[in-house]
Amino acid sequence: MAIVTLTRQSGSLGDEIGMLIARRLGYTFFDKHEIERRIIAKGLPKEEFIKYDERKPTFLARYAKNRDRYLNFLSSVVLEIAKEGNCVIIGRGAFLFLRDVPNHIALRFVAPFEERIKHMMELKNIETEKAAQLLLEKSDKRKVAFYKSCFKYDLNSYDFIHASINTGMIHPDMVAEMVVAGINNNITPEIEEAGKQRVSELILAQEMANKLIFEHGLHIDELWVIVRDKTTESQVSMPQSSAPKQSLRANIPATRL
């Protein structure tokens, strides 16, 4: 029926609420461990996954092809999960890959810092508030850097987020009930069908990007592939070292891919 993506501050009970939502809807819950398993199963070495997954890349890694490989694998896994439908996906920028899918719901969970410290101490068995505070600050900086580096997205903004919920003000059970009711009352069969169509288009666009970059080995700084109504549009920025920066557009029938 719907695809639910969650972003959350560490210690805001996002994972716990995500599991509640999935359980009440009868959806599959995809946490970081399942996403990691799928990406590595596709062929990305674990050491590369660890280097980029929700963390700030080093200066050199930021410009390496390996980062593009990581994002390619990540996008493929998110889209495959979305195609399966009826799912709740935690983190990893999933809401950005799916931002224009009609039956996609993007939620963000936040909480007061004091509440987050308390939850982190309980979750990680941390003895002092200072240690929990340092852990949260490090986590916050790492996530902000990850989104900025990999998606050019400001994690402090609310672009492409349908709702942000302060879990320090509302009990997790109530949050889950609100989300479940909203999905059941608003995601119609027509919206679900439109969502399936859009996910299929995004998968086709991903496949075309894979062919251009990985199979044909094109040296491209940035590539956008947009698929609408069985037609593919490509916008390419070539590296400055080989040619002046430019954009190329082409409409290619999807049946030729």
Coordinates of N, CA and C in Angstrom, one line a residue:
M1 N 0.8 -1.2 0.0 CA 0.0 0.0 0.0 C 0.9 1.3 0.0
A2 N 1.9 1.3 0.9 CA 2.7 2.5 1.0 C 4.1 2.2 1.2
I3 N 5.0 3.1 0.9 CA 6.4 3.0 1.2 C 6.7 4.1 2.2
V4 N 7.2 3.7 3.4 CA 7.5 4.7 4.5 C 9.0 4.7 4.7
T5 N 9.5 6.0 4.6 CA 10.9 6.2 4.9 C 11.1 7.0 6.2
L6 N 12.1 6.7 7.0 CA 12.3 7.4 8.2 C 13.7 8.0 8.3
T7 N 13.8 9.2 8.7 CA 15.1 9.8 9.2 C 14.9 10.1 10.6
R8 N 15.9 10.0 11.4 CA 15.8 10.3 12.8 C 17.1 10.7 13.5
Q9 N 16.9 11.6 14.5 CA 18.1 11.9 15.3 C 18.4 10.7 16.2
S10 N 19.6 10.4 16.4 CA 20.0 9.3 17.3 C 19.4 9.6 18.7
G11 N 18.8 8.6 19.3 CA 18.2 8.7 20.6 C 16.8 9.2 20.6
S12 N 16.2 9.4 19.4 CA 14.8 9.9 19.3 C 13.8 8.7 19.1
L13 N 14.2 7.5 19.3 CA 13.4 6.3 19.3 C 12.9 6.0 17.9
G14 N 13.6 6.5 16.8 CA 13.1 6.3 15.5 C 13.0 4.9 15.0
D15 N 14.0 4.1 15.4 CA 14.0 2.7 15.0 C 12.9 1.9 15.7
E16 N 12.7 2.2 17.0 CA 11.6 1.6 17.7 C 10.2 1.9 17.2
I17 N 10.1 3.2 16.8 CA 8.8 3.6 16.3 C 8.6 3.0 14.9
G18 N 9.7 3.0 14.1 CA 9.6 2.4 12.8 C 9.1 0.9 12.9
M19 N 9.7 0.2 13.8 CA 9.2 -1.2 14.0 C 7.8 -1.3 14.4
L20 N 7.3 -0.4 15.2 CA 5.9 -0.4 15.6 C 5.0 -0.2 14.4
I21 N 5.4 0.8 13.6 CA 4.6 1.1 12.4 C 4.5 -0.1 11.5
A22 N 5.7 -0.7 11.2 CA 5.7 -1.9 10.4 C 4.9 -3.0 10.9
R23 N 5.0 -3.3 12.2 CA 4.2 -4.3 12.8 C 2.7 -4.1 12.7
R24 N 2.3 -2.9 12.9 CA 0.8 -2.6 12.9 C 0.3 -2.6 11.5
L25 N 1.1 -2.3 10.5 CA 0.6 -2.3 9.1 C 0.9 -3.6 8.4
G26 N 1.6 -4.5 9.1 CA 2.0 -5.8 8.5 C 3.0 -5.6 7.4
Y27 N 3.9 -4.5 7.5 CA 4.9 -4.2 6.5 C 6.2 -4.9 6.9
T28 N 7.2 -4.9 6.0 CA 8.5 -5.4 6.3 C 9.4 -4.2 6.7
F29 N 10.1 -4.4 7.8 CA 11.0 -3.3 8.3 C 12.4 -3.5 7.9
F30 N 13.0 -2.5 7.2 CA 14.3 -2.6 6.7 C 15.2 -1.6 7.5
D31 N 16.1 -2.2 8.4 CA 17.0 -1.4 9.1 C 18.4 -1.4 8.5
K32 N 19.4 -0.8 9.1 CA 20.7 -0.6 8.5 C 21.3 -2.0 8.2
H33 N 21.0 -3.0 9.1 CA 21.7 -4.3 8.9 C 21.2 -5.0 7.6
E34 N 19.9 -4.9 7.3 CA 19.3 -5.5 6.2 C 19.8 -4.8 4.9
I35 N 19.8 -3.5 5.0 CA 20.3 -2.7 3.8 C 21.8 -3.0 3.5
E36 N 22.6 -3.1 4.6 CA 24.0 -3.5 4.4 C 24.1 -4.9 3.8
R37 N 23.3 -5.8 4.3 CA 23.4 -7.2 3.8 C 23.1 -7.2 2.3
R38 N 22.1 -6.5 1.8 CA 21.7 -6.5 0.4 C 22.7 -5.8 -0.4
I39 N 23.3 -4.7 0.0 CA 24.3 -4.0 -0.7 C 25.6 -4.9 -0.9
I40 N 26.0 -5.5 0.1 CA 27.2 -6.4 0.0 C 26.9 -7.6 -0.8
A41 N 25.7 -8.1 -0.7 CA 25.3 -9.3 -1.6 C 25.3 -8.9 -3.0
K42 N 25.1 -7.6 -3.4 CA 25.1 -7.2 -4.8 C 26.6 -7.1 -5.3
G43 N 27.6 -7.1 -4.4 CA 28.9 -7.0 -4.9 C 29.8 -5.9 -4.3
L44 N 29.3 -5.0 -3.5 CA 30.1 -4.0 -3.0 C 30.9 -4.5 -1.8
P45 N 32.2 -4.4 -1.8 CA 33.0 -4.9 -0.7 C 32.6 -4.3 0.6
K46 N 32.7 -5.0 1.7 CA 32.2 -4.5 3.0 C 33.1 -3.4 3.4
E47 N 34.4 -3.4 3.1 CA 35.2 -2.3 3.5 C 34.8 -1.0 2.9
E48 N 34.4 -1.0 1.6 CA 33.9 0.2 0.9 C 32.6 0.6 1.5
F49 N 31.7 -0.3 1.9 CA 30.4 0.0 2.5 C 30.6 0.8 3.8
I50 N 31.5 0.3 4.6 CA 31.8 0.9 5.9 C 32.4 2.2 5.8
K51 N 33.2 2.5 4.7 CA 33.8 3.7 4.5 C 32.8 4.9 4.3
Y52 N 31.7 4.6 3.6 CA 30.8 5.6 3.2 C 29.4 5.6 3.9
D53 N 29.0 4.5 4.5 CA 27.7 4.4 5.0 C 27.4 5.3 6.2
E54 N 26.5 6.3 5.9 CA 26.1 7.3 6.9 C 27.3 7.9 7.7
R55 N 28.3 8.2 7.0 CA 29.4 8.8 7.7 C 30.1 9.9 6.7
K56 N 30.9 10.7 7.3 CA 31.6 11.7 6.4 C 32.8 11.1 5.8
P57 N 32.8 11.1 4.4 CA 34.0 10.5 3.8 C 35.3 11.4 4.0
T58 N 36.4 10.7 3.9 CA 37.6 11.5 4.0 C 37.8 12.4 2.8
F59 N 38.7 13.3 2.9 CA 38.9 14.3 1.8 C 39.1 13.6 0.4
L60 N 40.0 12.6 0.4 CA 40.2 11.9 -0.8 C 39.1 11.0 -1.3
A61 N 38.4 10.4 -0.3 CA 37.3 9.4 -0.6 C 36.1 10.2 -1.2
R62 N 36.0 11.5 -0.8 CA 34.9 12.3 -1.3 C 34.9 12.4 -2.8
Y63 N 36.1 12.3 -3.4 CA 36.2 12.4 -4.9 C 36.5 11.1 -5.6
A64 N 36.5 10.0 -4.8 CA 36.8 8.7 -5.4 C 35.6 8.1 -6.1
K65 N 35.9 7.3 -7.1 CA 34.8 6.5 -7.8 C 34.1 5.6 -6.8
N66 N 34.8 5.2 -5.8 CA 34.2 4.2 -4.8 C 32.9 4.8 -4.2
R67 N 32.9 6.1 -4.0 CA 31.7 6.8 -3.4 C 30.5 6.6 -4.4
D68 N 30.8 6.9 -5.6 CA 29.8 6.7 -6.6 C 29.2 5.3 -6.7
R69 N 30.2 4.3 -6.6 CA 29.8 2.9 -6.5 C 28.9 2.7 -5.3
Y70 N 29.2 3.2 -4.2 CA 28.4 3.0 -3.0 C 27.0 3.6 -3.2
L71 N 26.9 4.8 -3.7 CA 25.6 5.4 -4.0 C 24.8 4.6 -5.0
N72 N 25.5 4.1 -6.0 CA 24.8 3.3 -7.0 C 24.2 2.1 -6.4
F73 N 25.0 1.3 -5.6 CA 24.4 0.2 -4.9 C 23.3 0.5 -4.0
L74 N 23.5 1.6 -3.2 CA 22.5 2.0 -2.3 C 21.2 2.4 -3.0
S75 N 21.3 3.1 -4.1 CA 20.1 3.5 -4.8 C 19.4 2.2 -5.4
S76 N 20.1 1.3 -5.9 CA 19.6 0.1 -6.4 C 18.8 -0.7 -5.4
V77 N 19.4 -0.8 -4.2 CA 18.8 -1.6 -3.1 C 17.5 -0.9 -2.6
V78 N 17.5 0.4 -2.5 CA 16.3 1.2 -2.0 C 15.2 1.0 -3.0
L79 N 15.5 1.1 -4.3 CA 14.5 1.0 -5.3 C 13.9 -0.4 -5.4
E80 N 14.8 -1.4 -5.2 CA 14.3 -2.8 -5.1 C 13.3 -3.0 -4.0
I81 N 13.7 -2.5 -2.8 CA 12.8 -2.6 -1.6 C 11.5 -1.9 -1.9
A82 N 11.6 -0.7 -2.5 CA 10.4 0.1 -2.8 C 9.5 -0.7 -3.8
K83 N 10.1 -1.4 -4.7 CA 9.3 -2.2 -5.7 C 8.5 -3.3 -5.0
E84 N 9.1 -3.9 -3.9 CA 8.5 -4.9 -3.2 C 7.2 -4.3 -2.5
G85 N 7.3 -3.0 -2.1 CA 6.2 -2.3 -1.5 C 5.9 -2.7 0.0
N86 N 5.0 -2.0 0.6 CA 4.6 -2.3 2.0 C 5.8 -2.5 2.9
C87 N 6.6 -1.4 2.9 CA 7.8 -1.4 3.6 C 8.1 -0.2 4.5
V88 N 8.9 -0.3 5.5 CA 9.4 0.8 6.3 C 10.9 0.8 6.2
I89 N 11.5 1.9 5.7 CA 13.0 1.9 5.5 C 13.6 3.0 6.4
I90 N 14.6 2.6 7.1 CA 15.3 3.5 8.1 C 16.5 4.1 7.4
G91 N 16.6 5.5 7.4 CA 17.8 6.2 7.1 C 18.4 6.0 5.7
R92 N 19.7 6.2 5.5 CA 20.4 6.0 4.3 C 20.0 6.9 3.1
G93 N 19.3 8.0 3.4 CA 18.8 8.9 2.4 C 17.7 8.3 1.5
A94 N 17.1 7.2 2.0 CA 16.0 6.6 1.1 C 15.0 7.5 0.7
F95 N 14.6 8.5 1.5 CA 13.5 9.4 1.2 C 13.9 10.3 0.0
L96 N 15.2 10.5 -0.2 CA 15.6 11.4 -1.4 C 15.5 10.6 -2.7
F97 N 15.8 9.3 -2.7 CA 15.7 8.5 -3.9 C 14.2 8.4 -4.3
L98 N 13.3 8.4 -3.3 CA 11.9 8.2 -3.5 C 11.0 9.4 -3.4
R99 N 11.6 10.6 -3.5 CA 10.9 11.8 -3.1 C 9.7 12.1 -4.0
D100 N 9.6 11.7 -5.2 CA 8.4 12.0 -6.0 C 7.6 10.8 -6.3
V101 N 7.7 9.7 -5.5 CA 6.8 8.6 -5.6 C 5.5 8.8 -4.9
P102 N 4.4 8.7 -5.5 CA 3.1 9.1 -4.9 C 2.7 8.5 -3.6
N103 N 3.0 7.2 -3.5 CA 2.6 6.5 -2.3 C 3.7 6.4 -1.2
H104 N 4.7 7.3 -1.4 CA 5.8 7.3 -0.4 C 5.5 8.4 0.7
I105 N 5.8 8.0 1.9 CA 5.6 8.9 3.0 C 7.0 9.0 3.7
A106 N 7.5 10.2 3.8 CA 8.8 10.5 4.5 C 8.6 11.2 5.8
L107 N 9.0 10.5 6.9 CA 8.9 11.0 8.2 C 10.2 11.3 8.9
R108 N 10.3 12.3 9.7 CA 11.5 12.6 10.5 C 11.1 12.6 12.0
F109 N 11.9 12.0 12.8 CA 11.7 11.9 14.2 C 12.8 12.7 14.9
V110 N 12.5 13.6 15.8 CA 13.4 14.4 16.5 C 13.0 14.4 18.0
A111 N 13.9 14.8 18.9 CA 13.5 14.9 20.3 C 14.5 15.9 21.0
P112 N 14.1 16.4 22.2 CA 15.0 17.3 22.9 C 16.3 16.6 23.2
F113 N 17.3 17.3 23.3 CA 18.7 16.7 23.5 C 18.7 16.0 24.8
E114 N 18.1 16.5 25.8 CA 18.1 15.8 27.1 C 17.4 14.4 27.1
E115 N 16.3 14.4 26.3 CA 15.6 13.1 26.1 C 16.5 12.1 25.3
R116 N 17.1 12.6 24.3 CA 18.0 11.8 23.5 C 19.2 11.2 24.3
I117 N 19.7 12.0 25.2 CA 20.8 11.5 26.1 C 20.3 10.4 27.0
K118 N 19.1 10.6 27.6 CA 18.5 9.5 28.4 C 18.3 8.2 27.6
H119 N 17.7 8.4 26.5 CA 17.5 7.2 25.7 C 18.8 6.5 25.2
M120 N 19.8 7.3 24.9 CA 21.0 6.7 24.5 C 21.7 6.0 25.6
M121 N 21.6 6.5 26.8 CA 22.2 5.9 28.0 C 21.6 4.5 28.2
E122 N 20.2 4.4 28.0 CA 19.5 3.2 28.2 C 19.8 2.2 27.1
L123 N 19.9 2.7 25.9 CA 20.1 1.8 24.7 C 21.5 1.2 24.7
K124 N 22.5 2.1 25.0 CA 23.9 1.6 24.8 C 24.5 1.3 26.2
N125 N 23.7 1.3 27.2 CA 24.3 1.0 28.6 C 25.4 1.9 28.9
I126 N 25.2 3.2 28.6 CA 26.3 4.2 28.9 C 26.1 4.7 30.3
E127 N 27.2 4.9 31.0 CA 27.1 5.2 32.5 C 26.9 6.7 32.7
T128 N 27.5 7.5 31.9 CA 27.5 9.0 32.2 C 26.8 9.8 31.1
E129 N 26.2 10.9 31.5 CA 25.5 11.7 30.6 C 26.6 12.3 29.6
K130 N 27.7 12.7 30.1 CA 28.8 13.3 29.3 C 29.2 12.3 28.1
A131 N 29.3 11.1 28.4 CA 29.7 10.1 27.4 C 28.6 10.0 26.3
A132 N 27.3 10.0 26.8 CA 26.2 9.9 25.9 C 26.1 11.2 25.0
Q133 N 26.4 12.3 25.6 CA 26.3 13.6 24.9 C 27.4 13.6 23.8
L134 N 28.6 13.2 24.1 CA 29.7 13.1 23.1 C 29.3 12.2 21.9
L135 N 28.7 11.1 22.3 CA 28.3 10.1 21.3 C 27.2 10.7 20.3
L136 N 26.3 11.4 20.9 CA 25.2 12.0 20.1 C 25.7 13.1 19.2
E137 N 26.6 13.9 19.8 CA 27.2 15.0 19.0 C 28.0 14.5 17.8
K138 N 28.7 13.4 18.0 CA 29.5 12.8 17.0 C 28.5 12.2 15.9
S139 N 27.5 11.6 16.3 CA 26.5 11.0 15.4 C 25.8 12.1 14.6
D140 N 25.4 13.2 15.2 CA 24.8 14.3 14.5 C 25.7 14.8 13.4
K141 N 26.9 15.1 13.8 CA 27.9 15.6 12.8 C 28.1 14.7 11.6
R142 N 28.2 13.4 11.9 CA 28.5 12.4 10.9 C 27.3 12.3 9.9
K143 N 26.1 12.4 10.4 CA 24.9 12.3 9.5 C 24.8 13.5 8.7
V144 N 25.0 14.7 9.3 CA 25.0 15.9 8.5 C 26.0 15.9 7.4
A145 N 27.2 15.5 7.7 CA 28.3 15.4 6.7 C 27.9 14.4 5.6
F146 N 27.3 13.3 5.9 CA 27.0 12.2 5.0 C 26.0 12.8 4.0
Y147 N 24.9 13.4 4.4 CA 23.9 13.9 3.5 C 24.4 15.1 2.7
K148 N 25.3 15.9 3.2 CA 25.9 17.0 2.5 C 26.8 16.5 1.4
S149 N 27.6 15.5 1.7 CA 28.6 15.0 0.8 C 28.0 14.1 -0.3
C150 N 27.1 13.2 0.1 CA 26.5 12.3 -0.9 C 25.3 12.8 -1.6
F151 N 24.5 13.7 -1.0 CA 23.3 14.1 -1.6 C 23.2 15.6 -1.8
K152 N 24.2 16.4 -1.3 CA 24.1 17.8 -1.4 C 22.8 18.3 -0.7
Y153 N 22.5 17.7 0.4 CA 21.2 17.9 1.1 C 21.6 18.4 2.5
D154 N 20.9 19.5 2.9 CA 21.0 20.0 4.3 C 20.1 19.2 5.2
L155 N 20.6 18.4 6.1 CA 19.8 17.6 6.9 C 19.0 18.4 7.9
N156 N 19.4 19.6 8.1 CA 18.6 20.5 9.0 C 17.4 21.2 8.4
S157 N 17.3 20.9 7.1 CA 16.1 21.4 6.4 C 15.0 20.4 6.4
Y158 N 13.8 20.8 6.0 CA 12.7 19.8 5.9 C 12.2 19.6 4.5
D159 N 13.0 19.9 3.5 CA 12.6 19.6 2.2 C 12.4 18.1 2.0
F160 N 11.3 17.8 1.3 CA 11.0 16.4 0.9 C 10.5 15.6 2.1
I161 N 10.3 16.2 3.3 CA 9.8 15.5 4.5 C 8.3 15.8 4.6
H162 N 7.5 14.8 4.7 CA 6.0 15.0 4.8 C 5.6 15.5 6.2
A163 N 6.3 14.9 7.2 CA 6.0 15.3 8.6 C 7.2 15.0 9.5
S164 N 7.4 16.0 10.5 CA 8.4 15.8 11.5 C 7.7 15.7 12.8
I165 N 8.1 14.8 13.6 CA 7.4 14.5 14.9 C 8.4 14.5 16.1
N166 N 8.1 15.3 17.1 CA 8.9 15.4 18.3 C 8.5 14.2 19.2
T167 N 9.3 13.2 19.2 CA 9.0 12.0 20.0 C 9.2 12.2 21.5
G168 N 9.7 13.3 21.9 CA 9.8 13.7 23.3 C 8.5 14.2 23.8
M169 N 7.6 14.5 22.9 CA 6.3 15.1 23.3 C 5.1 14.0 23.2
I170 N 5.4 13.0 22.4 CA 4.3 12.0 22.1 C 4.8 10.6 22.3
H171 N 4.0 9.8 22.9 CA 4.4 8.4 23.2 C 4.6 7.6 21.9
P172 N 5.6 6.8 21.8 CA 5.8 6.0 20.6 C 4.6 5.3 20.1
D173 N 3.7 4.7 21.0 CA 2.5 4.0 20.5 C 1.6 5.0 19.8
M174 N 1.5 6.2 20.3 CA 0.6 7.2 19.7 C 1.1 7.7 18.3
V175 N 2.4 7.8 18.3 CA 3.1 8.2 17.0 C 2.7 7.1 15.9
A176 N 2.9 5.8 16.3 CA 2.7 4.8 15.4 C 1.2 4.7 15.0
E177 N 0.3 5.0 15.9 CA -1.2 5.0 15.6 C -1.5 6.1 14.6
M178 N -0.9 7.3 14.8 CA -1.1 8.4 13.9 C -0.7 8.1 12.5
V179 N 0.5 7.5 12.4 CA 1.1 7.2 11.1 C 0.2 6.2 10.4
V180 N -0.1 5.1 11.1 CA -0.9 4.0 10.5 C -2.3 4.5 10.0
A181 N -2.9 5.4 10.9 CA -4.2 5.9 10.5 C -4.1 6.8 9.3
G182 N -3.1 7.6 9.2 CA -2.9 8.5 8.0 C -2.7 7.7 6.8
I183 N -1.9 6.6 6.8 CA -1.7 5.8 5.6 C -3.0 5.1 5.2
N184 N -3.6 4.5 6.2 CA -4.9 3.7 5.9 C -6.0 4.6 5.3
N185 N -6.0 5.8 5.7 CA -7.1 6.7 5.3 C -6.8 7.5 4.0
N186 N -5.5 7.5 3.6 CA -5.2 8.4 2.5 C -4.5 7.7 1.3
I187 N -3.9 6.6 1.5 CA -3.2 5.9 0.4 C -4.3 5.0 -0.3
T188 N -4.8 5.5 -1.4 CA -5.8 4.8 -2.2 C -5.2 3.8 -3.1
P189 N -6.0 2.9 -3.7 CA -5.4 2.0 -4.7 C -4.9 2.7 -5.9
E190 N -5.5 3.9 -6.3 CA -5.0 4.7 -7.4 C -3.6 5.3 -7.1
I191 N -3.5 5.8 -5.9 CA -2.2 6.3 -5.5 C -1.1 5.2 -5.4
E192 N -1.5 4.1 -4.9 CA -0.6 2.9 -4.9 C -0.1 2.5 -6.3
E193 N -1.1 2.5 -7.2 CA -0.7 2.1 -8.6 C 0.2 3.1 -9.2
A194 N -0.1 4.4 -9.0 CA 0.8 5.5 -9.5 C 2.2 5.4 -8.9
G195 N 2.3 5.0 -7.6 CA 3.6 4.8 -7.0 C 4.4 3.6 -7.6
K196 N 3.7 2.5 -7.9 CA 4.4 1.4 -8.5 C 4.9 1.8 -9.9
Q197 N 4.2 2.6 -10.7 CA 4.6 3.0 -12.0 C 5.8 3.9 -11.8
R198 N 5.8 4.8 -10.9 CA 7.0 5.7 -10.7 C 8.2 5.0 -10.3
V199 N 8.1 4.0 -9.4 CA 9.2 3.2 -9.0 C 9.8 2.4 -10.1
S200 N 8.9 1.9 -11.0 CA 9.4 1.2 -12.2 C 10.2 2.1 -13.1
E201 N 9.8 3.4 -13.2 CA 10.5 4.4 -14.0 C 11.9 4.7 -13.4
L202 N 11.9 4.8 -12.1 CA 13.2 5.1 -11.4 C 14.2 3.9 -11.5
I203 N 13.6 2.7 -11.5 CA 14.5 1.5 -11.7 C 15.1 1.5 -13.1
L204 N 14.3 1.9 -14.1 CA 14.8 2.0 -15.4 C 15.8 3.0 -15.6
A205 N 15.6 4.2 -14.9 CA 16.6 5.2 -14.9 C 17.9 4.8 -14.3
Q206 N 17.8 4.0 -13.2 CA 19.0 3.5 -12.5 C 19.8 2.5 -13.4
E207 N 19.0 1.7 -14.1 CA 19.7 0.7 -15.0 C 20.4 1.5 -16.2
M208 N 19.8 2.6 -16.7 CA 20.5 3.3 -17.7 C 21.8 4.0 -17.2
A209 N 21.7 4.5 -16.0 CA 22.9 5.1 -15.4 C 24.0 4.1 -15.2
N210 N 23.6 2.9 -14.8 CA 24.6 1.8 -14.6 C 25.3 1.5 -15.9
K211 N 24.5 1.4 -17.0 CA 25.1 1.1 -18.3 C 26.1 2.2 -18.7
L212 N 25.7 3.5 -18.6 CA 26.6 4.6 -19.0 C 27.9 4.6 -18.2
I213 N 27.7 4.5 -16.9 CA 28.9 4.8 -16.0 C 29.7 3.5 -15.8
F214 N 29.1 2.4 -15.6 CA 29.8 1.2 -15.1 C 30.1 0.3 -16.3
E215 N 29.1 0.0 -17.1 CA 29.4 -0.9 -18.2 C 30.2 -0.3 -19.4
H216 N 29.9 1.0 -19.7 CA 30.6 1.6 -20.8 C 31.8 2.4 -20.3
G217 N 31.9 2.6 -19.0 CA 33.1 3.3 -18.4 C 33.2 4.7 -18.7
L218 N 32.1 5.4 -18.9 CA 32.1 6.8 -19.2 C 32.6 7.6 -18.0
H219 N 33.5 8.6 -18.2 CA 34.0 9.4 -17.1 C 33.1 10.6 -17.0
I220 N 32.1 10.5 -16.1 CA 31.1 11.6 -16.0 C 31.1 12.1 -14.5
D221 N 31.2 13.4 -14.4 CA 31.1 14.0 -13.0 C 29.8 13.8 -12.4
E222 N 28.7 14.2 -13.2 CA 27.4 14.1 -12.6 C 26.4 13.7 -13.8
L223 N 25.5 12.8 -13.4 CA 24.6 12.3 -14.4 C 23.2 12.2 -13.8
W224 N 22.2 12.8 -14.5 CA 20.8 12.6 -14.0 C 20.1 11.9 -15.2
V225 N 19.4 10.9 -14.8 CA 18.5 10.1 -15.8 C 17.1 10.2 -15.3
I226 N 16.2 10.8 -16.2 CA 14.8 11.0 -15.8 C 14.0 10.2 -16.7
V227 N 13.1 9.3 -16.2 CA 12.2 8.5 -17.0 C 10.8 8.9 -16.8
R228 N 10.1 9.3 -17.8 CA 8.7 9.6 -17.7 C 8.0 9.0 -19.0
D229 N 6.9 8.4 -18.7 CA 6.0 7.9 -19.8 C 6.8 7.1 -20.9
K230 N 7.7 6.2 -20.4 CA 8.5 5.3 -21.2 C 9.5 6.0 -22.1
T231 N 9.8 7.2 -21.7 CA 10.9 7.9 -22.4 C 12.0 8.3 -21.4
T232 N 13.2 8.2 -21.8 CA 14.4 8.5 -20.9 C 15.0 9.7 -21.3
E233 N 15.3 10.6 -20.3 CA 16.0 11.9 -20.6 C 17.2 11.9 -19.8
S234 N 18.4 12.2 -20.4 CA 19.7 12.2 -19.7 C 20.2 13.6 -19.7
Q235 N 20.8 14.0 -18.6 CA 21.5 15.2 -18.5 C 22.9 14.9 -17.9
V236 N 23.9 15.3 -18.7 CA 25.3 14.9 -18.3 C 26.1 16.1 -18.2
S237 N 27.0 16.1 -17.1 CA 28.0 17.1 -16.9 C 29.3 16.4 -17.1
M238 N 30.1 16.8 -18.1 CA 31.4 16.2 -18.4 C 32.5 16.8 -17.5
P239 N 33.5 16.1 -17.1 CA 34.6 16.6 -16.3 C 35.3 17.8 -17.0
Q240 N 35.7 18.8 -16.2 CA 36.3 19.9 -16.7 C 37.7 19.6 -17.3
S241 N 38.3 18.6 -16.8 CA 39.7 18.2 -17.3 C 39.7 17.8 -18.7
S242 N 38.6 17.3 -19.2 CA 38.5 16.8 -20.6 C 37.8 17.7 -21.6
A243 N 36.9 18.5 -21.0 CA 36.1 19.4 -21.9 C 35.5 20.5 -21.0
P244 N 35.1 21.6 -21.6 CA 34.3 22.6 -20.8 C 33.1 22.0 -20.3
K245 N 32.6 22.4 -19.1 CA 31.5 21.8 -18.5 C 30.2 22.1 -19.4
Q246 N 29.5 21.1 -19.6 CA 28.3 21.2 -20.5 C 27.2 20.2 -20.1
S247 N 26.1 20.4 -20.6 CA 24.9 19.6 -20.4 C 24.4 19.1 -21.7
L248 N 24.1 17.8 -21.8 CA 23.6 17.1 -23.0 C 22.3 16.5 -22.6
R249 N 21.3 16.6 -23.5 CA 20.0 16.0 -23.3 C 19.7 15.2 -24.5
A250 N 19.0 14.0 -24.2 CA 18.6 13.2 -25.2 C 17.4 12.4 -24.8
N251 N 16.4 12.3 -25.7 CA 15.3 11.4 -25.4 C 15.4 10.1 -26.1
I252 N 15.4 9.0 -25.3 CA 15.7 7.7 -25.8 C 14.5 6.8 -25.4
P253 N 13.9 6.1 -26.4 CA 12.8 5.2 -26.0 C 13.3 4.1 -25.1
A254 N 12.5 3.9 -24.0 CA 12.9 2.9 -23.0 C 13.2 1.5 -23.5
T255 N 12.5 1.2 -24.6 CA 12.6 -0.2 -25.1 C 14.0 -0.4 -25.7
R256 N 14.8 0.6 -25.9 CA 16.1 0.4 -26.5 C 17.1 0.1 -25.4
L257 N 16.8 0.3 -24.1 CA 17.8 0.1 -23.1 C 18.1 -1.3 -22.9

